[in-house]
Structure formats: structure tokens, C-alpha cells
Short mmCIF file of C-alpha atoms in Angstrom, two decimals:
data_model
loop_
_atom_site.label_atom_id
_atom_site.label_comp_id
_atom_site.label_asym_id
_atom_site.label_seq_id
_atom_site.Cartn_x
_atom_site.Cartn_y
_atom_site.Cartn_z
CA UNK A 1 114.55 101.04 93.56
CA UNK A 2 110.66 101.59 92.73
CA UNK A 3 108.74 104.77 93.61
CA UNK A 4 105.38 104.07 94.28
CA UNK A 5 102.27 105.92 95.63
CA UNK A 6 101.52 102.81 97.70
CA UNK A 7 104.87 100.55 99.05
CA UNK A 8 102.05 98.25 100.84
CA UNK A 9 102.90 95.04 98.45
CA UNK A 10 106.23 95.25 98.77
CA UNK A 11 106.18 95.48 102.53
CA UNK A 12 104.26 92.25 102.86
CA UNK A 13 107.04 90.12 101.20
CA UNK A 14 108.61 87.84 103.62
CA UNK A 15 111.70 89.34 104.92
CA UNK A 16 111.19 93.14 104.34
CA UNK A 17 111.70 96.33 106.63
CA UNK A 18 110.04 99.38 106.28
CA UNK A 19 112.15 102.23 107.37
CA UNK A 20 111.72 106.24 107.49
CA UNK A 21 114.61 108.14 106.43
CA UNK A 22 114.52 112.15 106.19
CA UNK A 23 110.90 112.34 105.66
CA UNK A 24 110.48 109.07 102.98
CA UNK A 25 108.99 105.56 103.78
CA UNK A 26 111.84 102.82 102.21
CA UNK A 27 111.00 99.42 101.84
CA UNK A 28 114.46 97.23 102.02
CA UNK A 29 114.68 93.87 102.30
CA UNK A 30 117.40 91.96 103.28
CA UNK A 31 116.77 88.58 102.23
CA UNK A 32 115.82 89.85 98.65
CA UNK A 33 118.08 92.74 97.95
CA UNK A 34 116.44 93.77 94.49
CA UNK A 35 112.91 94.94 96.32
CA UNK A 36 113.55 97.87 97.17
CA UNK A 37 111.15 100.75 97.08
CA UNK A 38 110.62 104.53 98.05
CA UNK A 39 107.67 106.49 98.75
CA UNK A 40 107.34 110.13 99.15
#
């Protein structure tokens, strides 16, 4: 899990979600299970 100020690169990869949990943007991806990342 990364925290980043911007999740924007990892949100382009093929395959990935971005969800809002309790006030924080995740980026999880399914297909790739090791790009993760958290911001906020």
C-alpha cells in the first residue's frame, strides 16, 4: 500500500478501482493485487 499526494497513475492501470472509504480515496486493483494505494 502507497500513500501518495496524487493516486492518478495508479488509477489509470488497466484493471483498477478507485474507491472512497471513511473519508480516503483507495486505489485497488483486482487484476494486480500489489497496486494498491491510499490518499488522504
Amino acid at each position: 500500500m502507497k500513500v501518495r499526494a496524487s493516486i492518478k497513475s495508479l488509477a489509470a492501470q488497466r484493471g483498477a478501482k478507485v474507491v472512497r472509504r471513511r473519508g480516503r480515496t483507495f486505489v485497488i486493483n483486482p487484476s494486480n493485487p500489489r497496486m494498491k494505494a491510499r490518499q488522504g
